[in-house]
Amino acid sequence: MQNRAQTSKRNIQYDNVYKSDNLLWAAKQSSAVACIASCADHIDCRSVAFNGNDRRCQAFNKDFTNQLVTGISESGWSHYEVYPGNICKTGIIDTTARDCSEVQSQGHNCSGVYTIFPSNDIKKDVWCDLYTQGGRWTVLQQRRNGFVDFDRVWSHYENGFSDPNTEYWIGNTRKTGIIATTARDCSDVQSQGHICSGVYTISPSYDIKKDVWCDLYTQGGRWTVFQQRRDGSVDFDRSWSHYENGFGDPNTEYWIGNEALYHLTFSGGNELLILMQTWDGVWKYAHYTDFYIGHKNDNYTLHLSEYSGTAGDSLLISGQAGQQFSTKDVDNDGWPLSCNPYFHKGGFWFKGCCSADLNGFYYSSGVDVVDSCHWNSFTGTRESLKTIFMMTR
């Protein structure tokens, strides 16, 4: 802080004057030096006012000589012009760093925009905060002036948008291609230092390799996505062998395979998270504890407990938890006529004609049809869903 204090100059012209124009923020600070330091690392901040009586700190986007309003008399205020100090010069600083922690380790000591490489195939310009609480922060979101529209579609948030000098979102995913790892699951992927969601190669067992989507963002990340519905591009009305071995593309729509899912979950203690979106844009989720599926000799029976979430429970209350897996050519649903293929589509843990079928037929609208991909407790009907992610950690 002492170095930053040296980048400021006392402006006694406005002492004991309260000013409210050109205000960026106001907060309590322990001292004038701390107030100055809170400004010095922000690109828009040009001056501060500190009240020694009650420790109020104000930050302004103009120096005092360029502010129009003179203010009103109030004791205790001291005013300082704050120069860029520890903010880097305008422009992008190229590095070989993976994140802003490595940027600082490479000797950089001023906040600003740096090029980083979160993985071998990703190059990203980000704002690095190298001051707050010791620095090393990679800024993934920034709001400064409202000039950037944040009311955007999924793909914009997935890929990132705007300018790290002003307002931006880094992007939920910045991957092209498949990242090979030695990880068993996506929790291991994240533990190995990867920070971006995307497709990774994992090995649930010594003889199984799978390309899967890893969600390294939602609720702290570490999620192995084992089912994904996005656009209806993949047929989910398939045979037992297809569901056992897996099918589809983890970049769009896929099922990881029951054998791989067994090896990922058989030890127990896993979470199951299901994210769902309706065609009118409403997102909800269902979360379960103690998730695992049984061995193939047990027909991959579904085990889980303790629901929480916003979508409602459609697995425990319906009795589908505890059911064996069924497909159109292998009937384990416990109903004489077999719900698949007569009513439902796709392989799932059916119990009779049930409340949830997330592998059902993908319709291009939210129609209420029995064979759709649906979650009854979400909408109260079998309304076809637009987007589904099933994931575990």
Short mmCIF file of C-alpha atoms in Angstrom, two decimals:
data_model
loop_
_atom_site.label_atom_id
_atom_site.label_comp_id
_atom_site.label_asym_id
_atom_site.label_seq_id
_atom_site.Cartn_x
_atom_site.Cartn_y
_atom_site.Cartn_z
CA MET A 1 0.00 0.00 0.00
CA GLN A 2 2.87 2.37 0.66
CA ASN A 3 3.89 2.18 -3.00
CA ARG A 4 0.36 3.00 -4.10
CA ALA A 5 0.12 5.91 -1.69
CA GLN A 6 3.13 7.36 -3.45
CA THR A 7 1.14 7.40 -6.73
CA SER A 8 -1.35 9.89 -5.20
CA LYS A 9 -1.28 13.63 -4.51
CA ARG A 10 -3.22 15.47 -1.79
CA ASN A 11 -5.64 18.06 -3.16
CA ILE A 12 -6.29 20.42 -0.25
CA GLN A 13 -8.56 22.64 -2.35
CA TYR A 14 -11.49 20.36 -1.60
CA ASP A 15 -10.69 19.41 2.01
CA ASN A 16 -13.75 19.37 4.30
CA VAL A 17 -15.99 19.23 1.22
CA TYR A 18 -18.40 16.39 0.44
CA LYS A 19 -18.69 15.63 -3.29
CA SER A 20 -21.17 13.30 -5.00
CA ASP A 21 -20.64 13.85 -8.73
CA ASN A 22 -18.66 11.35 -10.86
CA LEU A 23 -18.88 8.78 -8.06
CA LEU A 24 -17.82 5.19 -8.86
CA TRP A 25 -18.40 3.67 -5.43
CA ALA A 26 -18.44 4.41 -1.71
CA ALA A 27 -17.27 2.10 1.07
CA LYS A 28 -15.67 2.06 4.50
CA GLN A 29 -11.86 1.82 4.60
CA SER A 30 -9.44 1.66 7.51
CA SER A 31 -7.33 4.63 6.43
CA ALA A 32 -6.66 7.14 3.68
CA VAL A 33 -3.89 4.87 2.38
CA ALA A 34 -6.33 1.96 2.14
CA CYS A 35 -8.83 4.21 0.38
CA ILE A 36 -6.20 5.25 -2.16
CA ALA A 37 -5.14 1.64 -2.67
CA SER A 38 -8.74 0.59 -3.38
CA CYS A 39 -8.75 3.08 -6.25
CA ALA A 40 -5.26 2.50 -7.61
CA ASP A 41 -6.00 -0.88 -9.14
CA HIS A 42 -9.13 0.16 -11.04
CA ILE A 43 -8.70 1.52 -14.52
CA ASP A 44 -11.58 4.03 -14.26
CA CYS A 45 -10.67 5.48 -10.85
CA ARG A 46 -8.91 8.86 -10.87
CA SER A 47 -9.43 10.34 -7.40
CA VAL A 48 -10.67 9.52 -3.91
CA ALA A 49 -12.06 11.28 -0.87
CA PHE A 50 -11.58 9.91 2.65
CA ASN A 51 -13.40 11.06 5.77
CA GLY A 52 -11.25 10.50 8.85
CA ASN A 53 -14.22 10.92 11.19
CA ASP A 54 -16.20 7.89 10.06
CA ARG A 55 -13.78 6.20 7.57
CA ARG A 56 -15.99 6.76 4.52
CA CYS A 57 -14.10 6.29 1.26
CA GLN A 58 -15.37 7.57 -2.09
CA ALA A 59 -13.86 6.79 -5.49
CA PHE A 60 -14.38 9.00 -8.54
CA ASN A 61 -13.89 8.52 -12.27
CA LYS A 62 -12.41 12.03 -12.72
CA ASP A 63 -9.71 14.00 -10.98
CA PHE A 64 -11.06 16.84 -8.88
CA THR A 65 -9.99 19.61 -11.23
CA ASN A 66 -12.22 18.09 -13.95
CA GLN A 67 -15.27 17.60 -11.75
CA LEU A 68 -18.04 20.09 -12.33
CA VAL A 69 -19.76 20.28 -8.95
CA THR A 70 -17.90 21.95 -6.11
CA GLY A 71 -19.64 19.96 -3.38
CA ILE A 72 -21.01 20.93 0.03
CA SER A 73 -19.21 21.71 3.26
CA GLU A 74 -18.68 18.72 5.57
CA SER A 75 -15.83 18.24 8.02
CA GLY A 76 -13.36 15.38 7.95
CA TRP A 77 -12.86 14.97 4.19
CA SER A 78 -9.43 14.75 2.58
CA HIS A 79 -9.08 14.51 -1.20
CA TYR A 80 -6.43 12.79 -3.32
CA GLU A 81 -5.68 12.54 -7.00
CA VAL A 82 -4.76 8.92 -7.80
CA TYR A 83 -2.43 8.19 -10.70
CA PRO A 84 -2.37 4.87 -12.58
CA GLY A 85 0.39 3.53 -10.35
CA ASN A 86 0.17 -0.22 -10.44
CA ILE A 87 -2.22 -0.43 -13.39
CA CYS A 88 -0.42 -1.46 -16.55
CA LYS A 89 -0.30 0.65 -19.64
CA THR A 90 -3.09 0.31 -22.18
CA GLY A 91 -2.76 -2.80 -24.32
CA ILE A 92 -2.44 -6.55 -23.96
CA ILE A 93 0.61 -8.14 -22.35
CA ASP A 94 1.55 -11.49 -23.86
CA THR A 95 2.59 -14.24 -21.46
CA THR A 96 3.08 -18.01 -21.46
CA ALA A 97 1.07 -18.30 -18.24
CA ARG A 98 -1.87 -20.65 -17.68
CA ASP A 99 -3.68 -18.17 -15.41
CA CYS A 100 -3.12 -14.91 -13.55
CA SER A 101 -1.45 -16.69 -10.65
CA GLU A 102 1.30 -17.75 -13.05
CA VAL A 103 1.35 -14.25 -14.57
CA GLN A 104 2.29 -12.88 -11.16
CA SER A 105 4.79 -15.70 -10.58
CA GLN A 106 6.51 -14.70 -13.84
CA GLY A 107 7.33 -11.30 -12.34
CA HIS A 108 4.43 -9.12 -13.45
CA ASN A 109 3.19 -6.86 -10.67
CA CYS A 110 0.59 -4.56 -12.20
CA SER A 111 -3.05 -5.33 -12.88
CA GLY A 112 -4.21 -5.25 -16.49
CA VAL A 113 -5.07 -7.34 -19.53
CA TYR A 114 -2.84 -10.37 -20.12
CA THR A 115 -2.95 -13.18 -22.65
CA ILE A 116 -3.10 -16.54 -20.85
CA PHE A 117 -3.27 -20.17 -21.98
CA PRO A 118 -5.68 -22.17 -19.74
CA SER A 119 -4.80 -25.24 -21.85
CA ASN A 120 -2.74 -26.06 -24.92
CA ASP A 121 -5.50 -25.12 -27.36
CA ILE A 122 -6.86 -22.04 -25.59
CA LYS A 123 -5.58 -18.48 -25.85
CA LYS A 124 -7.57 -15.94 -23.87
CA ASP A 125 -7.21 -12.23 -23.03
CA VAL A 126 -8.26 -11.63 -19.42
CA TRP A 127 -8.04 -8.98 -16.75
CA CYS A 128 -5.56 -10.00 -14.05
CA ASP A 129 -6.01 -8.45 -10.61
CA LEU A 130 -2.53 -8.60 -9.10
CA TYR A 131 -3.31 -6.48 -6.05
CA THR A 132 -6.48 -7.47 -4.17
CA GLN A 133 -5.68 -9.73 -1.18
CA GLY A 134 -2.25 -10.54 -2.55
CA GLY A 135 -3.26 -10.68 -6.20
CA ARG A 136 -3.08 -13.74 -8.49
CA TRP A 137 -6.77 -13.31 -9.45
CA THR A 138 -8.08 -14.25 -12.91
CA VAL A 139 -11.13 -12.02 -13.44
CA LEU A 140 -13.83 -14.01 -15.22
CA GLN A 141 -16.54 -11.32 -15.12
CA GLN A 142 -16.45 -7.54 -15.00
CA ARG A 143 -19.21 -4.89 -14.86
CA ARG A 144 -18.15 -1.24 -14.97
CA ASN A 145 -20.45 1.05 -16.92
CA GLY A 146 -23.39 -0.87 -18.39
CA PHE A 147 -22.18 -0.42 -21.97
CA VAL A 148 -22.20 -4.19 -22.65
CA ASP A 149 -25.44 -6.16 -22.97
CA PHE A 150 -25.32 -9.18 -20.63
CA ASP A 151 -28.80 -10.45 -21.53
CA ARG A 152 -27.47 -12.99 -24.01
CA VAL A 153 -28.04 -16.50 -25.29
CA TRP A 154 -26.35 -19.70 -24.08
CA SER A 155 -23.72 -19.76 -26.84
CA HIS A 156 -22.50 -16.26 -25.97
CA TYR A 157 -22.00 -17.24 -22.33
CA GLU A 158 -20.41 -20.49 -23.39
CA ASN A 159 -17.81 -18.79 -25.59
CA GLY A 160 -17.40 -15.47 -23.80
CA PHE A 161 -17.96 -11.93 -24.99
CA SER A 162 -16.79 -8.30 -24.92
CA ASP A 163 -13.59 -6.57 -23.75
CA PRO A 164 -11.64 -7.30 -20.52
CA ASN A 165 -10.68 -3.62 -20.37
CA THR A 166 -14.31 -2.68 -19.75
CA GLU A 167 -17.09 -5.26 -19.29
CA TYR A 168 -16.90 -8.94 -20.19
CA TRP A 169 -17.61 -12.58 -19.46
CA ILE A 170 -14.64 -14.91 -19.93
CA GLY A 171 -16.80 -17.77 -21.25
CA ASN A 172 -17.94 -21.00 -19.64
CA THR A 173 -16.02 -22.97 -22.26
CA ARG A 174 -13.00 -22.09 -24.33
CA LYS A 175 -12.04 -25.43 -25.81
CA THR A 176 -11.62 -26.75 -29.32
CA GLY A 177 -10.97 -30.43 -29.66
CA ILE A 178 -10.40 -33.12 -27.03
CA ILE A 179 -7.96 -32.76 -24.14
CA ALA A 180 -6.23 -36.04 -23.29
CA THR A 181 -5.71 -36.67 -19.57
CA THR A 182 -4.75 -39.48 -17.21
CA ALA A 183 -7.78 -38.68 -15.04
CA ARG A 184 -10.39 -41.18 -13.90
CA ASP A 185 -13.18 -38.59 -13.94
CA CYS A 186 -13.72 -34.84 -14.26
CA SER A 187 -12.97 -34.29 -10.59
CA ASP A 188 -9.47 -35.61 -11.30
CA VAL A 189 -9.33 -33.44 -14.45
CA GLN A 190 -9.90 -30.34 -12.34
CA SER A 191 -7.43 -31.51 -9.70
CA GLN A 192 -4.80 -31.77 -12.46
CA GLY A 193 -5.08 -28.03 -13.04
CA HIS A 194 -7.62 -27.74 -15.86
CA ILE A 195 -10.04 -24.86 -15.34
CA CYS A 196 -12.19 -24.72 -18.50
CA SER A 197 -15.26 -26.82 -19.23
CA GLY A 198 -15.00 -28.92 -22.37
CA VAL A 199 -14.35 -32.39 -23.75
CA TYR A 200 -11.67 -34.44 -21.98
CA THR A 201 -10.54 -38.05 -22.32
CA ILE A 202 -10.92 -39.92 -19.03
CA SER A 203 -10.39 -43.54 -17.95
CA PRO A 204 -13.14 -44.73 -15.56
CA SER A 205 -11.34 -48.11 -15.43
CA TYR A 206 -8.11 -49.52 -16.82
CA ASP A 207 -9.87 -50.90 -19.92
CA ILE A 208 -12.31 -48.04 -20.61
CA LYS A 209 -11.45 -44.69 -22.18
CA LYS A 210 -14.19 -42.14 -22.73
CA ASP A 211 -14.41 -38.67 -24.24
CA VAL A 212 -16.76 -36.77 -21.93
CA TRP A 213 -17.92 -33.26 -21.29
CA CYS A 214 -16.46 -31.94 -18.03
CA ASP A 215 -18.36 -29.12 -16.35
CA LEU A 216 -15.67 -27.34 -14.33
CA TYR A 217 -17.83 -24.33 -13.50
CA THR A 218 -21.28 -25.19 -12.10
CA GLN A 219 -21.37 -25.22 -8.28
CA GLY A 220 -17.59 -25.49 -8.04
CA GLY A 221 -17.14 -27.80 -11.03
CA ARG A 222 -15.71 -31.36 -10.98
CA TRP A 223 -18.83 -32.70 -12.78
CA THR A 224 -18.60 -35.60 -15.23
CA VAL A 225 -21.50 -35.09 -17.65
CA PHE A 226 -22.81 -38.53 -18.62
CA GLN A 227 -25.87 -37.45 -20.59
CA GLN A 228 -26.53 -34.39 -22.69
CA ARG A 229 -29.53 -33.25 -24.78
CA ARG A 230 -29.16 -30.03 -26.77
CA ASP A 231 -30.66 -30.13 -30.25
CA GLY A 232 -32.13 -33.53 -31.14
CA SER A 233 -29.23 -34.38 -33.45
CA VAL A 234 -28.69 -37.83 -31.86
CA ASP A 235 -31.23 -40.68 -31.82
CA PHE A 236 -31.71 -41.90 -28.21
CA ASP A 237 -34.19 -44.67 -29.04
CA ARG A 238 -31.50 -47.36 -29.11
CA SER A 239 -30.77 -50.92 -28.10
CA TRP A 240 -29.34 -52.28 -24.85
CA SER A 241 -25.84 -52.65 -26.32
CA HIS A 242 -25.79 -49.01 -27.42
CA TYR A 243 -26.72 -47.82 -23.93
CA GLU A 244 -24.22 -50.21 -22.39
CA ASN A 245 -21.32 -48.94 -24.52
CA GLY A 246 -22.36 -45.33 -25.07
CA PHE A 247 -23.13 -43.26 -28.15
CA GLY A 248 -23.26 -39.73 -29.53
CA ASP A 249 -20.92 -36.74 -29.38
CA PRO A 250 -20.01 -35.06 -26.04
CA ASN A 251 -19.92 -31.71 -27.83
CA THR A 252 -23.62 -32.00 -28.62
CA GLU A 253 -25.71 -34.99 -27.47
CA TYR A 254 -24.53 -38.27 -25.95
CA TRP A 255 -24.84 -41.05 -23.41
CA ILE A 256 -21.58 -42.06 -21.75
CA GLY A 257 -22.50 -45.76 -21.53
CA ASN A 258 -23.81 -47.75 -18.58
CA GLU A 259 -20.61 -49.74 -18.14
CA ALA A 260 -18.54 -46.56 -17.89
CA LEU A 261 -21.13 -45.00 -15.58
CA TYR A 262 -20.98 -48.06 -13.33
CA HIS A 263 -17.20 -47.72 -12.98
CA LEU A 264 -17.52 -44.00 -12.29
CA THR A 265 -20.08 -44.43 -9.51
CA PHE A 266 -19.97 -47.96 -8.03
CA SER A 267 -17.99 -46.90 -4.94
CA GLY A 268 -20.93 -44.72 -3.82
CA GLY A 269 -20.96 -41.31 -2.16
CA ASN A 270 -21.55 -39.50 -5.46
CA GLU A 271 -23.82 -36.59 -6.27
CA LEU A 272 -26.23 -36.53 -9.20
CA LEU A 273 -27.09 -33.14 -10.68
CA ILE A 274 -29.65 -32.74 -13.46
CA LEU A 275 -29.98 -29.37 -15.20
CA MET A 276 -33.07 -28.86 -17.37
CA GLN A 277 -34.45 -26.09 -19.56
CA THR A 278 -37.94 -25.69 -21.02
CA TRP A 279 -38.62 -24.26 -24.46
CA ASP A 280 -39.66 -20.93 -22.91
CA GLY A 281 -36.20 -20.55 -21.39
CA VAL A 282 -36.79 -21.60 -17.78
CA TRP A 283 -33.89 -23.45 -16.11
CA LYS A 284 -34.34 -25.69 -13.06
CA TYR A 285 -32.31 -28.42 -11.41
CA ALA A 286 -32.64 -31.61 -9.39
CA HIS A 287 -29.87 -32.77 -7.06
CA TYR A 288 -29.53 -36.18 -5.38
CA THR A 289 -27.00 -37.69 -2.97
CA ASP A 290 -25.61 -41.23 -2.70
CA PHE A 291 -25.84 -41.80 -6.44
CA TYR A 292 -24.50 -44.93 -8.12
CA ILE A 293 -25.65 -47.62 -10.55
CA GLY A 294 -25.30 -51.35 -10.11
CA HIS A 295 -23.24 -53.92 -12.00
CA LYS A 296 -24.39 -55.18 -15.42
CA ASN A 297 -25.42 -58.47 -13.72
CA ASP A 298 -27.90 -56.31 -11.82
CA ASN A 299 -28.94 -54.55 -15.06
CA TYR A 300 -27.38 -51.27 -13.93
CA THR A 301 -29.90 -50.60 -11.16
CA LEU A 302 -30.30 -46.93 -10.18
CA HIS A 303 -29.47 -45.96 -6.58
CA LEU A 304 -29.84 -42.48 -5.09
CA SER A 305 -31.34 -40.58 -2.15
CA GLU A 306 -32.07 -37.13 -0.68
CA TYR A 307 -33.52 -34.84 -3.34
CA SER A 308 -33.02 -31.07 -3.32
CA GLY A 309 -33.49 -28.47 -6.04
CA THR A 310 -36.01 -26.41 -7.98
CA ALA A 311 -37.32 -28.88 -10.58
CA GLY A 312 -39.06 -31.19 -8.13
CA ASP A 313 -38.36 -34.88 -7.50
CA SER A 314 -39.37 -37.25 -10.29
CA LEU A 315 -37.17 -40.24 -9.39
CA LEU A 316 -37.66 -41.04 -5.70
CA ILE A 317 -41.36 -40.26 -5.49
CA SER A 318 -42.10 -42.30 -8.62
CA GLY A 319 -40.14 -45.32 -7.44
CA GLN A 320 -37.76 -45.12 -10.39
CA ALA A 321 -34.85 -45.10 -7.95
CA GLY A 322 -34.18 -48.78 -7.34
CA GLN A 323 -35.24 -49.78 -10.85
CA GLN A 324 -33.13 -51.67 -13.37
CA PHE A 325 -32.28 -50.08 -16.71
CA SER A 326 -34.61 -50.77 -19.66
CA THR A 327 -34.36 -50.30 -23.40
CA LYS A 328 -36.65 -51.13 -26.30
CA ASP A 329 -35.13 -54.62 -26.57
CA VAL A 330 -34.60 -55.36 -22.85
CA ASP A 331 -37.65 -54.86 -20.61
CA ASN A 332 -36.96 -54.40 -16.88
CA ASP A 333 -39.66 -51.83 -16.07
CA GLY A 334 -41.86 -54.16 -14.00
CA TRP A 335 -44.96 -53.55 -16.13
CA PRO A 336 -46.54 -56.40 -18.13
CA LEU A 337 -46.87 -54.48 -21.41
CA SER A 338 -43.44 -52.79 -21.28
CA CYS A 339 -43.44 -48.99 -21.37
CA ASN A 340 -40.67 -49.04 -23.93
CA PRO A 341 -41.41 -49.22 -26.84
CA TYR A 342 -45.19 -48.90 -26.46
CA PHE A 343 -45.23 -45.59 -24.60
CA HIS A 344 -41.79 -44.17 -23.80
CA LYS A 345 -38.79 -43.82 -26.08
CA GLY A 346 -35.11 -44.23 -25.23
CA GLY A 347 -33.42 -46.26 -22.51
CA PHE A 348 -33.94 -45.27 -18.87
CA TRP A 349 -34.75 -46.54 -15.38
CA PHE A 350 -38.46 -47.03 -15.97
CA LYS A 351 -41.05 -48.19 -13.46
CA GLY A 352 -44.24 -48.76 -15.36
CA CYS A 353 -45.08 -45.62 -17.31
CA CYS A 354 -43.17 -43.25 -15.15
CA SER A 355 -42.60 -39.62 -14.21
CA ALA A 356 -39.19 -39.09 -15.80
CA ASP A 357 -37.70 -40.07 -19.14
CA LEU A 358 -34.73 -37.82 -19.90
CA ASN A 359 -33.73 -40.00 -22.86
CA GLY A 360 -37.12 -39.76 -24.56
CA PHE A 361 -37.87 -38.41 -28.02
CA TYR A 362 -36.56 -34.88 -28.63
CA TYR A 363 -39.36 -32.67 -29.96
CA SER A 364 -38.67 -29.23 -31.43
CA SER A 365 -41.15 -27.56 -29.07
CA GLY A 366 -42.56 -28.03 -25.60
CA VAL A 367 -45.33 -30.45 -26.57
CA ASP A 368 -46.99 -32.57 -23.89
CA VAL A 369 -46.42 -36.07 -25.27
CA VAL A 370 -45.87 -39.32 -23.36
CA ASP A 371 -42.76 -40.37 -25.31
CA SER A 372 -40.96 -37.01 -24.96
CA CYS A 373 -37.83 -36.29 -22.92
CA HIS A 374 -39.60 -35.02 -19.82
CA TRP A 375 -39.47 -34.49 -16.05
CA ASN A 376 -43.05 -34.40 -14.77
CA SER A 377 -42.43 -32.50 -11.55
CA PHE A 378 -40.82 -29.62 -13.48
CA THR A 379 -43.95 -28.59 -15.39
CA GLY A 380 -46.63 -30.90 -14.01
CA THR A 381 -46.91 -32.54 -17.44
CA ARG A 382 -44.82 -34.57 -19.88
CA GLU A 383 -43.75 -31.36 -21.62
CA SER A 384 -40.76 -31.99 -23.88
CA LEU A 385 -37.62 -30.30 -22.57
CA LYS A 386 -35.19 -28.29 -24.67
CA THR A 387 -31.90 -28.87 -22.82
CA ILE A 388 -30.80 -31.56 -20.35
CA PHE A 389 -27.52 -32.27 -18.59
CA MET A 390 -27.07 -35.26 -16.26
CA MET A 391 -23.80 -35.15 -14.34
CA THR A 392 -22.07 -36.72 -11.37
CA ARG A 393 -19.14 -36.06 -9.08
#
